[in-house]
Coordinates of C-alpha atoms and ligand atoms in Angstrom, one line a residue:
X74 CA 45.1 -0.6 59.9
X75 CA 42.3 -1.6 62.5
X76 CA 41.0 1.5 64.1
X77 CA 37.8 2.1 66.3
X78 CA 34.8 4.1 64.8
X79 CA 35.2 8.1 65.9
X80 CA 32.1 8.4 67.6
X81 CA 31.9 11.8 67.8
X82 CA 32.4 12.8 64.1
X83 CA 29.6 9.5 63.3
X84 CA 27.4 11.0 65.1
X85 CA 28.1 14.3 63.5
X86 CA 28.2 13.1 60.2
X87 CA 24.2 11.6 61.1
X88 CA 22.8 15.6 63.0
X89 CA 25.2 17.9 62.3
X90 CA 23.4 18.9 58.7
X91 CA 20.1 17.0 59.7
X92 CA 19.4 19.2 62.7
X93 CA 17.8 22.9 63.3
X94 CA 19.6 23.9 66.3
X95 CA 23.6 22.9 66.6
X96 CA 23.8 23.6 70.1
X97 CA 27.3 20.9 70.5
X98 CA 29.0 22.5 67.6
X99 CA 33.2 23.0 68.8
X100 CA 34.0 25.6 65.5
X101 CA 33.1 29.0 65.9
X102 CA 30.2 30.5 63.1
X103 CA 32.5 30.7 59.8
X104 CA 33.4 33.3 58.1
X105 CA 31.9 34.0 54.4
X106 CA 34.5 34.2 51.8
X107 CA 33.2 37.4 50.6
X108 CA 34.1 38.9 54.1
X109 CA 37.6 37.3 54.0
X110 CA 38.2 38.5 50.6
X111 CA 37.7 42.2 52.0
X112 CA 40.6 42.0 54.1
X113 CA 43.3 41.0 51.3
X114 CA 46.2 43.1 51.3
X115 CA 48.0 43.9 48.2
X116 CA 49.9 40.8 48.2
X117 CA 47.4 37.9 49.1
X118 CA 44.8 39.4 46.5
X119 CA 47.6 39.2 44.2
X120 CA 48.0 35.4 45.1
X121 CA 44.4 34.9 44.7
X122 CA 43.5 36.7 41.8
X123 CA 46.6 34.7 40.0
X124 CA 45.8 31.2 41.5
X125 CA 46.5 28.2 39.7
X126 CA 44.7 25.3 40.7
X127 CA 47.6 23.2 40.3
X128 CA 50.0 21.4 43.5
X129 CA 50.9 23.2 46.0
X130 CA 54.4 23.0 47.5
X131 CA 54.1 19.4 50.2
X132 CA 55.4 21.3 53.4
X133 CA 52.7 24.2 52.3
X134 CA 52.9 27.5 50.9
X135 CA 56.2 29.6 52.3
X136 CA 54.3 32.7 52.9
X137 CA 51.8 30.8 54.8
X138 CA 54.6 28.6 56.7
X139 CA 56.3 32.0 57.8
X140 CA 52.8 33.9 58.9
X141 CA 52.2 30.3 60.8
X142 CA 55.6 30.9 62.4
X143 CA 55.2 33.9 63.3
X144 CA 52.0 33.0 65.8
X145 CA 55.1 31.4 68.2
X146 CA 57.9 33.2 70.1
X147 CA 60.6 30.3 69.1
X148 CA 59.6 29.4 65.4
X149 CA 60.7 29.8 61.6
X150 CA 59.0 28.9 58.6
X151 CA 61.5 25.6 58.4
X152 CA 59.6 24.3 61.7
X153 CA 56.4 24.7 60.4
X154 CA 54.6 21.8 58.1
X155 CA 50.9 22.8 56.8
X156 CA 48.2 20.1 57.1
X157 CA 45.0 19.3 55.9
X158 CA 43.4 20.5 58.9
X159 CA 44.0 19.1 62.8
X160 CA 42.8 16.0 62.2
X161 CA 45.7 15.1 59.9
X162 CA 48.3 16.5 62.1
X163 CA 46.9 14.5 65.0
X164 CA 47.2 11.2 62.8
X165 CA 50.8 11.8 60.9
X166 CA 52.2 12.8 64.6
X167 CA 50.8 9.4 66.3
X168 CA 52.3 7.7 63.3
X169 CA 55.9 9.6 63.6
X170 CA 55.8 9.3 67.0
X171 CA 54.8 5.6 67.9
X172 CA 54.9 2.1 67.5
X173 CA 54.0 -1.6 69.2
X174 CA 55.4 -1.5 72.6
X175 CA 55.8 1.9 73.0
X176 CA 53.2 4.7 75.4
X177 CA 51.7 7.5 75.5
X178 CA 49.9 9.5 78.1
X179 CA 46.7 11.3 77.4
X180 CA 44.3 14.0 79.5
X181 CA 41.0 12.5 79.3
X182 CA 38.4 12.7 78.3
X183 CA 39.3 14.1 75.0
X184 CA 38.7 14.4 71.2
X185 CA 39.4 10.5 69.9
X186 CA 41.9 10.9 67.8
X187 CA 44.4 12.0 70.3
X188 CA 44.2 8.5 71.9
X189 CA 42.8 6.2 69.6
X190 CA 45.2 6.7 66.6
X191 CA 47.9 5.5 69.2
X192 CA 46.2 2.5 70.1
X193 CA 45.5 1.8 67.1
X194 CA 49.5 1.5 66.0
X195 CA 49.6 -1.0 69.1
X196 CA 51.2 1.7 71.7
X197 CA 50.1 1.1 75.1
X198 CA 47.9 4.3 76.2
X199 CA 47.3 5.7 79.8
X200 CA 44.0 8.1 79.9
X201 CA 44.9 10.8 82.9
X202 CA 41.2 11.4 84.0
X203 CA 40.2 15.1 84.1
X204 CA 37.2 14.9 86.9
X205 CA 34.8 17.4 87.4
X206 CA 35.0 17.3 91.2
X207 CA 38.1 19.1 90.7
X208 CA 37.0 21.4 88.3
X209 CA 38.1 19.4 85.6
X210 CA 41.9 20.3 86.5
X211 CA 44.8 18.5 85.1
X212 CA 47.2 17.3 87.2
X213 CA 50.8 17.2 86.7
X214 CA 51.6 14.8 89.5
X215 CA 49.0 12.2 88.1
X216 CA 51.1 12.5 84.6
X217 CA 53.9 11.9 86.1
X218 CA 53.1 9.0 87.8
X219 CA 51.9 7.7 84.5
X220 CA 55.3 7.9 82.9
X221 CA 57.2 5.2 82.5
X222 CA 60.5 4.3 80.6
X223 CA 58.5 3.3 77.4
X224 CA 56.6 6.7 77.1
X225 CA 57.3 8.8 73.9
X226 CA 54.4 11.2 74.0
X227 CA 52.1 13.4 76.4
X228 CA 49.1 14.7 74.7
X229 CA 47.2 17.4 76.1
X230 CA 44.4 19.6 74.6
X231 CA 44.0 23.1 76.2
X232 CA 42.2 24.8 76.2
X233 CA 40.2 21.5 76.4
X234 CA 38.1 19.8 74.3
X235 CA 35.3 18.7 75.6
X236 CA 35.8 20.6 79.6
X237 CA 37.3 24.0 78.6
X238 CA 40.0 23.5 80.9
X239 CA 42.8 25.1 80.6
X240 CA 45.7 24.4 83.1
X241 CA 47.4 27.6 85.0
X242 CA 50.3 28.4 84.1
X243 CA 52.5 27.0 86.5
X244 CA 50.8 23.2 86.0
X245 CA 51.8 24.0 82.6
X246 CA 55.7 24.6 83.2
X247 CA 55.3 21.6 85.3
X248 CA 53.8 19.3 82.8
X249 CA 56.3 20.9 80.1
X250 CA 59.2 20.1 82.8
X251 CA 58.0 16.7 83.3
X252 CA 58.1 15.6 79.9
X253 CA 61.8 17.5 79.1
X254 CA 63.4 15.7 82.1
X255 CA 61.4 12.1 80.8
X256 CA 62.8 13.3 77.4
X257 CA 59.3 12.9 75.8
X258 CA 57.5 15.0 73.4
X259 CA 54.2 17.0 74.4
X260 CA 52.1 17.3 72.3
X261 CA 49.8 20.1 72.6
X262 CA 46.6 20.4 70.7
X263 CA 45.9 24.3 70.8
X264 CA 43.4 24.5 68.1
X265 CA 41.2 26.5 70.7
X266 CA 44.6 28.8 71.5
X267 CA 43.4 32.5 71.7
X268 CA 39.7 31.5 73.1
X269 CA 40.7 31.5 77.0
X270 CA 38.1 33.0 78.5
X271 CA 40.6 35.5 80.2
X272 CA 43.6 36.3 77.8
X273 CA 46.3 35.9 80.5
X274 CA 45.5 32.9 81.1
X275 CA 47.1 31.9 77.8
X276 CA 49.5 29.7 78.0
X277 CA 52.5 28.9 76.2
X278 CA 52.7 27.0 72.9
X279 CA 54.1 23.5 73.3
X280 CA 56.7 24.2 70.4
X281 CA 58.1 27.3 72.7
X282 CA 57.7 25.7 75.7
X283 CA 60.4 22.5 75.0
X284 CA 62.4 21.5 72.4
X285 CA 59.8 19.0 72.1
X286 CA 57.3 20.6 72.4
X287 CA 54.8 20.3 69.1
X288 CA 51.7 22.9 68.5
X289 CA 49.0 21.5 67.0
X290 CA 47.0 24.6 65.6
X291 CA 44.7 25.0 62.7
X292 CA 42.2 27.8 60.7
X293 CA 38.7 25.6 62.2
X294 CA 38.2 26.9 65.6
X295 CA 39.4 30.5 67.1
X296 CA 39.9 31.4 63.2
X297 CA 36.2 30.2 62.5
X298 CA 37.5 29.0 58.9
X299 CA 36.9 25.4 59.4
X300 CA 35.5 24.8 55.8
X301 CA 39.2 25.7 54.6
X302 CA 40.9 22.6 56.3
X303 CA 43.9 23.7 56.9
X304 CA 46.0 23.0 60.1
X305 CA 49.7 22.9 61.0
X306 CA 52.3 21.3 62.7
X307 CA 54.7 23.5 64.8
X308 CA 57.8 22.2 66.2
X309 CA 61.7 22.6 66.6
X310 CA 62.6 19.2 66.3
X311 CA 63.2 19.3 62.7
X312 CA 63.5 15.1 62.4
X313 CA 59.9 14.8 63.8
X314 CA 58.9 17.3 61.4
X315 CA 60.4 15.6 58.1
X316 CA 59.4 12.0 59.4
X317 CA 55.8 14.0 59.5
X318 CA 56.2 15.9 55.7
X319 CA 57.3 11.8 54.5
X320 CA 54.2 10.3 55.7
X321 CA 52.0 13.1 54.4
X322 CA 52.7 11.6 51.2
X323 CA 50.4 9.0 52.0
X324 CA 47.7 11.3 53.3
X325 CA 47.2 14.2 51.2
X326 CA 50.6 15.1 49.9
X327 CA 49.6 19.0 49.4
X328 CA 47.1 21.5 51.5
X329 CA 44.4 23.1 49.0
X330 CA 45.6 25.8 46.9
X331 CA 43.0 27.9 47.5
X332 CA 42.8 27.6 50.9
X333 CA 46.0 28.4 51.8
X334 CA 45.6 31.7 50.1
X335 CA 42.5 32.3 52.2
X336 CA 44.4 30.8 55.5
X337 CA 47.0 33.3 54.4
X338 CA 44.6 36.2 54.5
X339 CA 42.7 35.0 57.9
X340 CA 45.9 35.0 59.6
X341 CA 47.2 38.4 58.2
X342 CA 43.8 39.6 59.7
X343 CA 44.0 38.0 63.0
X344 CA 43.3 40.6 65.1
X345 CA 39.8 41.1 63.5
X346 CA 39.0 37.2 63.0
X347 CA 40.0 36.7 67.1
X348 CA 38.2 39.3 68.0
X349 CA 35.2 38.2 66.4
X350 CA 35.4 34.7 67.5
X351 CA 35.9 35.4 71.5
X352 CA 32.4 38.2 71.1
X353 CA 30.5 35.1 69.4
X354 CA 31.8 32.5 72.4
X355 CA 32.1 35.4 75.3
X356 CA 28.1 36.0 74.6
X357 CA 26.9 32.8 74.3
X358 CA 28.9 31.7 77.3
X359 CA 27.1 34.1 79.4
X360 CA 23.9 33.5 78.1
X361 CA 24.2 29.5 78.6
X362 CA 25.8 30.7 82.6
X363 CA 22.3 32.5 83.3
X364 CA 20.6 29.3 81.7
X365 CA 22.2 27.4 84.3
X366 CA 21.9 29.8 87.1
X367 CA 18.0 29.8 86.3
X368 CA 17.8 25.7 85.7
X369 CA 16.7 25.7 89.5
X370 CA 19.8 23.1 90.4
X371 CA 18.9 20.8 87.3
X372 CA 21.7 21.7 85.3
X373 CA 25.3 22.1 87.2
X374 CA 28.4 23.0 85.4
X375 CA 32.7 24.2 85.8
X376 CA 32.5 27.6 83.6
X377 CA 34.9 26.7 81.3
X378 CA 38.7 28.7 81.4
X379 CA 39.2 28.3 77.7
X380 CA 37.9 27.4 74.3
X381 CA 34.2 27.2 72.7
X382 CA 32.7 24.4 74.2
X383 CA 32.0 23.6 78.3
X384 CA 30.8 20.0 79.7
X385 CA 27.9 20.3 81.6
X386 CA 26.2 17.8 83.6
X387 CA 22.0 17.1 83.8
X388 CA 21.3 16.5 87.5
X389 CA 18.0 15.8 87.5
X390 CA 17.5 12.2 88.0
X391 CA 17.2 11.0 84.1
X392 CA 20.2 9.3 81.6
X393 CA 21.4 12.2 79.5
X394 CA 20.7 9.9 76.5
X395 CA 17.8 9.8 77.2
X396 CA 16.9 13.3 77.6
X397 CA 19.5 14.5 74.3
X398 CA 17.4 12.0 72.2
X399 CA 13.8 13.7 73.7
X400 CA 15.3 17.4 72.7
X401 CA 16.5 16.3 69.6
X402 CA 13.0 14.4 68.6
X403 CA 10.9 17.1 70.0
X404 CA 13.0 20.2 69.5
X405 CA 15.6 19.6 66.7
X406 CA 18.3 21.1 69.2
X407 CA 21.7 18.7 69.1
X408 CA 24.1 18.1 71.7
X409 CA 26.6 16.0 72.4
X410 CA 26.1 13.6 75.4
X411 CA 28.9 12.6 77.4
X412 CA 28.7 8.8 76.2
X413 CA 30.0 9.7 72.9
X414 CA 33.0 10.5 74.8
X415 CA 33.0 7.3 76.0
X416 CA 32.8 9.2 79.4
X417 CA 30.2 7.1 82.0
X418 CA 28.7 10.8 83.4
X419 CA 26.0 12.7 82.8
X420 CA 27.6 15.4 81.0
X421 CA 26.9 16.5 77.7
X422 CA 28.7 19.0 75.5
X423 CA 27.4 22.6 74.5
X424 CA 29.1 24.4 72.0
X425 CA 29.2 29.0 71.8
X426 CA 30.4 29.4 68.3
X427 CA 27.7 29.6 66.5
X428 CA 25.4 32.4 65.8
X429 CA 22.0 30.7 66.1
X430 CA 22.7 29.9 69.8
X431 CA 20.1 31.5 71.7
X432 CA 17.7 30.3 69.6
X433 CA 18.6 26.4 70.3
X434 CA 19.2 27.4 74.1
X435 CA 15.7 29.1 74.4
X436 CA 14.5 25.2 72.8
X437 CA 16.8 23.5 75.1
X438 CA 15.1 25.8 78.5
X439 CA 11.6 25.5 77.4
X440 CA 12.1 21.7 77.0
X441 CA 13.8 21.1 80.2
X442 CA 10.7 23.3 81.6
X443 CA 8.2 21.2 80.2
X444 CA 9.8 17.8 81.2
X445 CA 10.7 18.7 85.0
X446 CA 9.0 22.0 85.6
Ligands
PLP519 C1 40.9 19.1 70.2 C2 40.7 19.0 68.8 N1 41.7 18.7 68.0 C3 41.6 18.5 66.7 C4 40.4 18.7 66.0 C5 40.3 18.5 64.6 O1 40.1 19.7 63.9 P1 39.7 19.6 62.4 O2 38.4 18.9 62.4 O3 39.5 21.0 62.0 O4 40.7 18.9 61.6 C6 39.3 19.0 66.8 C7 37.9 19.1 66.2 O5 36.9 19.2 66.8 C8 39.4 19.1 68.2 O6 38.4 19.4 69.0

């Protein structure tokens, strides 16, 4: 298999440990074990104290399968498949779903994967542009004019890697119509599900929203567990699902043992682990807004509806490469410019998971000072 470099996680395989301030970062400050381990119930420190470190069942842990199942309104534990992480659901979906010849239609920008494992099986791909001149919106019309009688997927990411857009939830029904008239599947990557920035603006899973509909969800982002790489795959189209579990054997065959006790547990305390996630995003949201609002008109940005992350853009008149190479030599502060994207703006990402936020941000304002002030 030929596929293109992912730029995003090469250049965060170079800062992301090399840097002092991760101001780009899409996970949300991780939880210690030792704070996890506090909220066991009877049963899961039972499973944990008596762990063997042996295989795990291949479609993942039935306690953890029915907890997974039980984040959706239409769902079992049979239409759940655990994963090692997002990443791998993203790449065993593009394999079950595709092959030379066919499409697939995908909101862009986005995280690579969701296109670039397509092309790389030889499906045809059509990027729907998000555009920040329209507040990054998706727009159902433009996917459907992008369908065509070859099409097997739509992939959209909401809330929205790197934007934070998050459609309403009429677009949504549309775009959830769309694809169960064209008979394609949606797939919906909701691994920032539970961080809209207003909670009614959450929108449907894509595994309740069509019969096929597939969720992509995993413990790295609102459940700020990323080290424990674990995703999932939900979905009521039960062929899709097993085509996925057979070519799993090739990938990783089994999720961690330990970790999927722990996802077990982070799940069970939900209610905490969201909770604590939206305070960590919600404040460093604002904090990056009154950045903005104080940056005298050289920083713009569309507040984000959803997720961790937003996609602002440097207005002053200087390459964002430029400048995110300046704040990383002089500063240590990391973000992600829009090029990495492969988007020809001058956006960058910024990232409100992590605790040491203002910190970078007060870096990132006294630099911008200094070079235009
Ligand atoms: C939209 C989206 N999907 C999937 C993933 C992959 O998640 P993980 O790295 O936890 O597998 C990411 C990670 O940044 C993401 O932003």
């Amino acid at each position: 298999m030929r596929i293109a470099d992912f730029a995003l996680e090469r250049y965060f395989a170079r800062w992301e440990f090399a840097v002092e301030h991760l101001l780009c970062a899409s996970d949300v400050e991780g939880w210690s074990l030792a704070d996890l381990l506090a909220t066991a119930d009877p049963e899961t420190r039972t499973l944990w104290d008596g762990l063997r470190l042996g295989y795990t069942d291949t479609l993942g842990h039935p306690l953890l399968r029915t907890q997974i199942a039980g984040l959706y309104e239409n769902a079992s534990a049979d239409d759940v498949l655990v994963v090692a992480g997002p990443q791998e659901a993203i790449f065993l979906l593009s394999h079950a779903l595709l092959e030379p010849g066919d499409h697939a239609v995908v909101a862009w920008p986005a995280y690579q994967s969701l296109h670039e494992v397509a092309r790389s099986l030889g499906a045809d791909v059509t990027l729907v542009e998000l555009r920040e001149a329209d507040g990054w919106r998706l727009d159902p019309d433009e996917i459907r004019r992008a369908l065509r009688p070859e099409t097997r997927v739509v992939v959209v990411n909401a809330p929205h890697n790197p934007t934070g857009m998050l459609p309403s939830h009429a677009e949504w029904r549309a775009v959830a119509g769309l694809c169960a008239d064209a008979g394609v599947h949606l797939l919906s990557d909701e691994v920032y599900r539970y961080l809209e920035a207003d909670p009614a603006d959450r929108l449907a899973a894509g595994c309740d929203a069509l019969d096929r509909g597939v969720s992509i969800g995993g413990m790295s982002k609102s459940f700020a567990m990323a080290g424990l790489r674990i995703g999932w795959i939900a979905t009521r189209d039960r062929g899709l699902l097993d085509r996925c579990a057979r070519l799993k054997d090739y990938t990783t065959i089994c999720a961690s043992a330990p970790s999927e006790v722990l996802a077990l547990m982070g799940l069970r305390a939900r209610g905490a682990v969201i909770e604590r996630s939206r305070a960590i995003v919600a404040e460093n949201r604002t904090l990056f807004e009154w950045f903005v609002e104080g940056s005298e008109g050289r920083f713009a940005w569309v507040r984000p509806r959803g997720g961790s992350i937003a996609f602002p853009r440097l207005v002053a008149d200087e390459s964002i490469d430029a400048f995110a190479a300046a704040l990383l030599e002089e500063e240590g502060v990391l973000l992600v410019p829009g090029s990495v994207f492969g988007h020809p703006g001058n956006h960058f990402r910024v990232g409100f998971g992590r605790a040491g936020f203002v910190a970078g941000l007060e870096r990132l304002a006294a630099f911008a000072e200094r070079r235009y002030g």
